[in-house]
Amino acid sequence: MLGVIIGVMAIVLLVSVITGTKAQIEGEIESMGANMFYIYPGNYEFQSGPPGVYTVNKLRRRHIEMLETRSSFGAMVCAEYDIMGLIAKYKRESRVIGFLAGVDANMPEVYNWPVDYGRFFRQEEVDSARRVTVIGETVIKNIFKGSNPIGKYLTLKGEKFKVVGVLKSKGKMMEMDMDNSVIIPITSAHNLAGISEIMQITVKIPDPKNMDKAILESKRILGNELDKKEFSIITQDQMLSAFNKFTSVLSLVTGAIAGISLFVGGIGIMNIMLVTVTERTKEIGIRKSVGASFSNILSQFITESIFIAVAGGVLGILFSILIIFMIAPFVPFPLKASNASIIIAFVFSTVVGVSSGTYPAYKAAKTDPIYALRYE
């Protein structure tokens, strides 16, 4: 029965985790906007690793200007250069920020991430690499201790950046606290890093119906200077496809573990039923002598086997619901035992009961009544 309990728990927990994670990730990806696509350096297949995997980064500022001026779809283009794990300081307070993003002045419009108060930096501040910054709520809480940061200076790698605005709270995305962000002009980020690479180009077009045409046009524009192996274009559909492939692999692995557990549980139930048949040989003989048919004996023992398996399944479902209830407040995605997972688990436990009880039941039903009555 233990194998059935473990197998059923694996099924319920697997379906619940995958369902919750899928809803969370799909919601986050879709919230980015169906009218956006992303350009990364290098010959990169999204299914094989994280964005930005490349050998030589040849994306530069002029490529942004080419996309902006030559696009026939009214595209807004925003360049980005990220620095992870940077320490931000204000007076005696210092904290590691989630990420520092160097972007263009149109980031709020392109990323749908407006300023809550203050302002965003202007294009002339990007062009002149001004040391200004816009920060998230978590940075205010951790470094400025909740006080108004506008006009104050945040120190990044020894350079002082004037806080000019605060972004609206965005919460978590892909397990990252987006409010623990410091946003500066991309030119200033290049100065801090000492390089002029662009990690990501986000292109936003007015009408998502023109997405395919806009992607082809962007490939043609960049192809005038770059080889097709030197940049990659990633769409929302590719992100969802990559995630679905990941969940499919996870389902297969966990499903295999659940299947092995159910198989072992089924073997255990079969052994229990074989022992039961042996111990109740005389009872079988008495029942046959008073008119019990082959099907009567068969159905009796199969029913008992199903009862044992279903009892294990019910315990597995109850344990999994208890585990979900205990861990749900601590996971970043909605987690609950779905009706589908419970039904699937119940059906599997029933199938295990039938399959593991068939041979013992058949053996009991074929028992010679004369032999059975003489059995001690």
XYZ file of C-alpha atoms in Angstrom:
376
model
C 0.000 0.000 0.000
C 2.940 2.341 0.662
C 3.862 2.290 -3.024
C 0.305 3.284 -3.962
C 0.357 6.116 -1.416
C 3.679 7.451 -2.752
C 2.597 7.073 -6.385
C -0.697 8.881 -5.827
C 1.044 11.649 -3.881
C 3.490 12.081 -6.763
C 0.632 12.361 -9.265
C -1.370 14.912 -7.255
C 1.671 17.017 -6.360
C 3.063 16.874 -9.911
C -0.179 17.995 -11.552
C -0.693 20.715 -8.934
C 2.839 22.123 -9.249
C 2.864 22.039 -13.048
C -0.621 23.597 -13.271
C 0.281 26.384 -10.832
C 3.678 27.060 -12.394
C 2.267 27.042 -15.903
C -0.459 29.533 -14.990
C 2.097 31.805 -13.327
C 4.701 31.702 -16.119
C 2.170 32.003 -18.933
C 0.602 34.986 -17.192
C 3.981 36.674 -16.799
C 4.985 36.047 -20.408
C 1.630 37.205 -21.748
C 1.809 40.328 -19.569
C 4.908 41.344 -21.523
C 2.639 42.014 -24.482
C 1.819 40.110 -27.654
C 3.198 42.987 -29.714
C 6.794 42.626 -28.526
C 9.801 40.599 -29.565
C 13.375 40.467 -28.355
C 16.732 40.506 -30.120
C 19.733 38.861 -28.455
C 23.364 38.628 -29.559
C 24.685 35.383 -30.992
C 23.319 32.326 -32.738
C 20.912 31.359 -30.054
C 18.122 28.794 -29.856
C 15.771 29.750 -27.026
C 15.051 26.111 -26.190
C 18.685 25.384 -25.310
C 19.470 27.957 -22.646
C 18.868 31.400 -21.169
C 18.788 34.585 -23.240
C 22.095 36.211 -23.998
C 24.134 33.043 -24.580
C 26.703 34.078 -27.151
C 30.384 33.934 -28.032
C 30.916 37.424 -29.463
C 28.420 40.231 -28.878
C 28.259 42.489 -31.920
C 25.046 44.367 -31.091
C 25.810 48.081 -30.824
C 24.047 51.429 -30.515
C 23.904 51.975 -34.257
C 21.761 48.867 -34.651
C 19.120 50.452 -32.419
C 19.124 53.531 -34.623
C 18.851 51.368 -37.743
C 15.788 49.562 -36.377
C 14.141 52.828 -35.295
C 14.689 54.725 -38.528
C 14.088 51.951 -41.043
C 11.075 50.212 -39.490
C 7.887 50.577 -41.522
C 5.673 49.450 -38.641
C 6.232 52.354 -36.240
C 8.308 50.220 -33.895
C 9.576 51.475 -30.546
C 13.027 50.077 -29.808
C 14.652 49.895 -26.388
C 18.209 48.722 -25.755
C 19.244 47.117 -22.469
C 22.474 46.296 -20.663
C 22.187 44.565 -17.268
C 24.635 44.323 -14.400
C 23.737 41.686 -11.813
C 24.638 41.590 -8.122
C 25.758 45.211 -7.871
C 26.019 46.873 -4.450
C 24.102 50.132 -4.060
C 24.977 52.548 -1.232
C 23.332 55.512 0.444
C 25.165 57.030 3.408
C 25.881 54.032 5.679
C 23.333 51.725 4.069
C 24.441 49.294 1.373
C 22.581 46.414 -0.228
C 22.982 44.079 -3.183
C 20.314 45.041 -5.692
C 18.516 42.450 -7.804
C 19.771 43.925 -11.033
C 20.890 47.181 -12.519
C 19.430 47.821 -15.951
C 20.848 50.343 -18.361
C 18.051 51.261 -20.791
C 16.825 53.892 -23.196
C 14.500 56.751 -22.257
C 11.468 55.012 -23.777
C 11.615 52.028 -21.378
C 8.365 52.898 -19.500
C 6.386 52.856 -22.764
C 8.086 49.805 -24.246
C 8.012 47.695 -21.061
C 4.643 48.976 -19.800
C 6.367 49.967 -16.545
C 5.405 53.567 -15.668
C 6.888 55.876 -13.049
C 4.926 56.120 -9.799
C 6.302 59.517 -8.804
C 9.136 61.735 -9.875
C 10.112 61.251 -13.530
C 11.993 58.961 -15.860
C 15.273 60.134 -17.367
C 15.118 61.952 -20.698
C 16.754 61.080 -24.016
C 19.282 63.889 -23.701
C 20.346 62.356 -20.389
C 20.879 59.050 -22.173
C 22.839 60.725 -24.964
C 25.093 62.520 -22.496
C 25.425 59.519 -20.123
C 24.090 61.502 -17.164
C 24.347 59.847 -13.770
C 20.625 59.731 -12.956
C 18.547 56.785 -11.805
C 15.004 55.532 -11.318
C 14.525 52.920 -8.600
C 12.000 50.358 -7.329
C 10.065 50.190 -4.049
C 12.292 47.472 -2.565
C 15.355 49.684 -3.022
C 13.570 52.494 -1.172
C 12.651 50.145 1.661
C 16.095 48.555 2.001
C 18.421 51.496 1.370
C 16.418 54.665 1.972
C 14.411 53.113 4.832
C 11.125 54.197 3.293
C 11.975 57.908 3.004
C 11.395 59.897 -0.174
C 14.496 59.254 -2.330
C 13.877 61.924 -4.965
C 16.897 64.227 -5.244
C 19.120 61.985 -3.132
C 22.226 60.263 -4.464
C 22.759 56.505 -4.784
C 26.343 55.282 -5.085
C 27.021 52.573 -7.692
C 30.599 51.340 -8.169
C 31.916 54.550 -6.614
C 29.800 56.811 -8.849
C 26.949 58.923 -7.429
C 23.633 58.742 -9.282
C 20.839 61.212 -8.573
C 17.440 59.566 -7.959
C 14.884 61.286 -10.200
C 11.978 58.854 -10.068
C 10.369 55.771 -8.545
C 8.817 53.010 -10.634
C 5.370 51.572 -9.967
C 5.543 48.334 -8.014
C 5.731 45.332 -10.327
C 6.230 42.501 -7.836
C 7.989 39.301 -8.806
C 8.583 37.971 -12.295
C 10.305 34.657 -12.968
C 11.221 34.523 -9.259
C 12.972 37.912 -9.440
C 11.871 40.881 -7.345
C 11.418 43.506 -10.033
C 11.062 46.215 -7.391
C 14.656 45.547 -6.283
C 15.851 47.282 -9.444
C 17.951 50.300 -10.260
C 17.414 51.745 -13.742
C 19.995 54.073 -15.320
C 20.700 55.338 -18.857
C 22.269 52.584 -20.943
C 25.185 54.856 -21.778
C 25.871 55.302 -18.062
C 25.711 51.514 -17.611
C 28.271 51.151 -20.391
C 30.532 53.605 -18.594
C 30.210 51.655 -15.337
C 30.975 48.361 -17.079
C 33.631 49.754 -19.377
C 32.095 48.203 -22.493
C 29.522 49.205 -25.106
C 27.685 45.931 -25.685
C 23.917 45.600 -25.816
C 22.518 42.529 -24.084
C 18.947 42.817 -25.320
C 16.896 44.833 -27.768
C 13.161 44.982 -27.153
C 11.006 45.885 -30.131
C 7.392 46.913 -29.628
C 5.045 47.411 -32.572
C 1.581 49.051 -32.487
C -0.321 46.135 -34.039
C 0.501 42.521 -33.079
C -0.990 41.371 -36.400
C 2.162 42.703 -38.066
C 4.469 40.675 -35.802
C 5.727 38.232 -38.451
C 6.338 40.995 -40.977
C 8.102 43.145 -38.378
C 10.390 40.246 -37.415
C 11.297 39.592 -41.065
C 11.948 43.296 -41.577
C 14.176 43.443 -38.466
C 16.148 40.444 -39.699
C 16.651 42.180 -43.034
C 17.708 45.474 -41.405
C 20.218 43.847 -39.058
C 21.316 41.465 -41.794
C 22.809 44.409 -43.674
C 25.577 44.546 -41.054
C 25.402 41.306 -39.101
C 25.585 37.669 -40.106
C 22.444 35.663 -39.279
C 24.518 33.768 -36.700
C 25.336 36.983 -34.848
C 21.839 37.760 -33.572
C 18.650 35.923 -32.636
C 15.034 37.056 -32.459
C 12.847 35.562 -29.733
C 9.065 35.846 -29.588
C 6.505 35.282 -26.857
C 5.391 32.051 -28.545
C 8.957 30.710 -28.415
C 9.153 31.489 -24.705
C 5.907 29.611 -24.071
C 7.054 26.734 -26.269
C 10.322 26.451 -24.347
C 8.483 26.406 -21.033
C 6.014 23.788 -22.293
C 8.910 21.576 -23.359
C 10.420 21.911 -19.908
C 7.165 20.968 -18.186
C 6.743 18.014 -20.563
C 10.150 16.649 -19.581
C 9.357 17.242 -15.904
C 6.040 15.431 -16.330
C 7.732 12.436 -17.941
C 10.368 12.154 -15.198
C 7.952 12.562 -12.308
C 5.354 10.410 -14.072
C 7.937 7.637 -14.376
C 8.677 7.877 -10.648
C 4.952 7.764 -9.884
C 4.515 4.800 -12.243
C 7.323 2.842 -10.591
C 5.851 3.565 -7.157
C 2.405 2.394 -8.287
C 3.922 -0.723 -9.865
C 5.754 -1.571 -6.637
C 2.560 -0.885 -4.707
C 0.645 -3.166 -7.064
C 3.166 -5.988 -6.499
C 2.733 -5.504 -2.754
C -1.041 -5.704 -3.003
C -0.765 -8.837 -5.167
C 1.416 -10.512 -2.541
C -1.062 -9.549 0.186
C -3.927 -11.002 -1.840
C -2.016 -14.233 -2.569
C -1.390 -14.675 1.147
C -5.062 -13.894 1.808
C -6.202 -16.507 -0.725
C -3.978 -19.131 0.894
C -5.214 -18.307 4.397
C -8.850 -18.391 3.269
C -8.671 -21.567 1.196
C -11.174 -23.387 3.431
C -13.577 -20.405 3.251
C -13.372 -20.564 -0.535
C -14.196 -24.284 -0.442
C -17.221 -23.707 1.809
C -18.520 -20.912 -0.431
C -18.154 -23.077 -3.536
C -19.878 -26.017 -1.833
C -22.959 -23.891 -1.159
C -23.161 -22.669 -4.753
C -20.739 -19.759 -5.207
C -19.758 -19.516 -8.860
C -16.387 -18.785 -10.452
C -17.412 -15.157 -11.047
C -18.611 -14.775 -7.429
C -15.222 -15.746 -6.026
C -13.382 -13.732 -8.690
C -15.346 -10.542 -8.023
C -14.994 -10.942 -4.245
C -11.205 -10.944 -4.265
C -10.881 -8.324 -6.984
C -13.173 -6.069 -4.947
C -10.998 -6.577 -1.867
C -7.884 -5.750 -3.906
C -9.511 -2.607 -5.268
C -10.502 -1.590 -1.735
C -6.892 -1.874 -0.523
C -5.562 0.096 -3.516
C -8.240 2.779 -3.274
C -7.610 3.095 0.476
C -3.943 3.720 -0.347
C -5.000 6.190 -3.034
C -7.265 8.089 -0.645
C -4.455 8.290 1.925
C -2.077 9.498 -0.809
C -4.576 12.192 -1.859
C -5.106 13.326 1.734
C -1.356 13.459 2.414
C -0.719 15.425 -0.794
C -3.510 17.915 0.050
C -1.952 18.352 3.495
C 1.492 18.965 1.966
C 0.044 21.477 -0.524
C -1.773 23.281 2.293
C 1.481 23.506 4.282
C 3.765 24.740 1.474
C 1.320 26.879 -0.559
C 2.044 30.101 1.413
C 5.783 29.764 0.693
C 5.789 29.142 -3.086
C 5.677 31.974 -5.656
C 2.892 30.440 -7.757
C -0.729 29.405 -7.072
C -0.703 25.881 -5.653
C -3.778 23.792 -4.992
C -4.906 20.217 -5.544
C -6.940 20.314 -8.733
C -9.979 18.147 -9.329
C -8.224 16.690 -12.370
C -5.237 15.502 -10.316
C -7.503 13.882 -7.698
C -9.567 12.109 -10.361
C -6.433 10.898 -12.161
C -4.953 9.613 -8.898
C -8.201 7.851 -7.988
C -8.446 6.200 -11.414
C -4.821 5.009 -11.271
C -5.250 3.535 -7.802
C -8.377 1.702 -8.997
C -6.508 0.338 -12.020
C -3.714 -0.846 -9.725
C -6.279 -2.584 -7.534
C -7.850 -4.392 -10.494
C -4.558 -5.394 -12.119
C -2.882 -6.548 -8.904
C -5.927 -8.436 -7.677
C -6.796 -10.271 -10.904
C -4.282 -13.126 -10.588
C -4.942 -13.862 -6.888
C -8.709 -13.673 -7.539
C -8.381 -16.015 -10.536
C -6.333 -18.429 -8.427
C -8.988 -18.362 -5.715
C -11.834 -18.860 -8.217
C -10.056 -21.881 -9.808
C -9.473 -23.595 -6.445
C -10.881 -27.146 -6.327
C -13.622 -27.118 -3.630
C -12.768 -30.687 -2.443
C -9.110 -29.713 -1.979
C -10.160 -26.468 -0.324
C -12.427 -28.207 2.222
C -9.608 -30.582 3.186
C -7.092 -27.712 3.541
C -5.836 -27.076 7.061
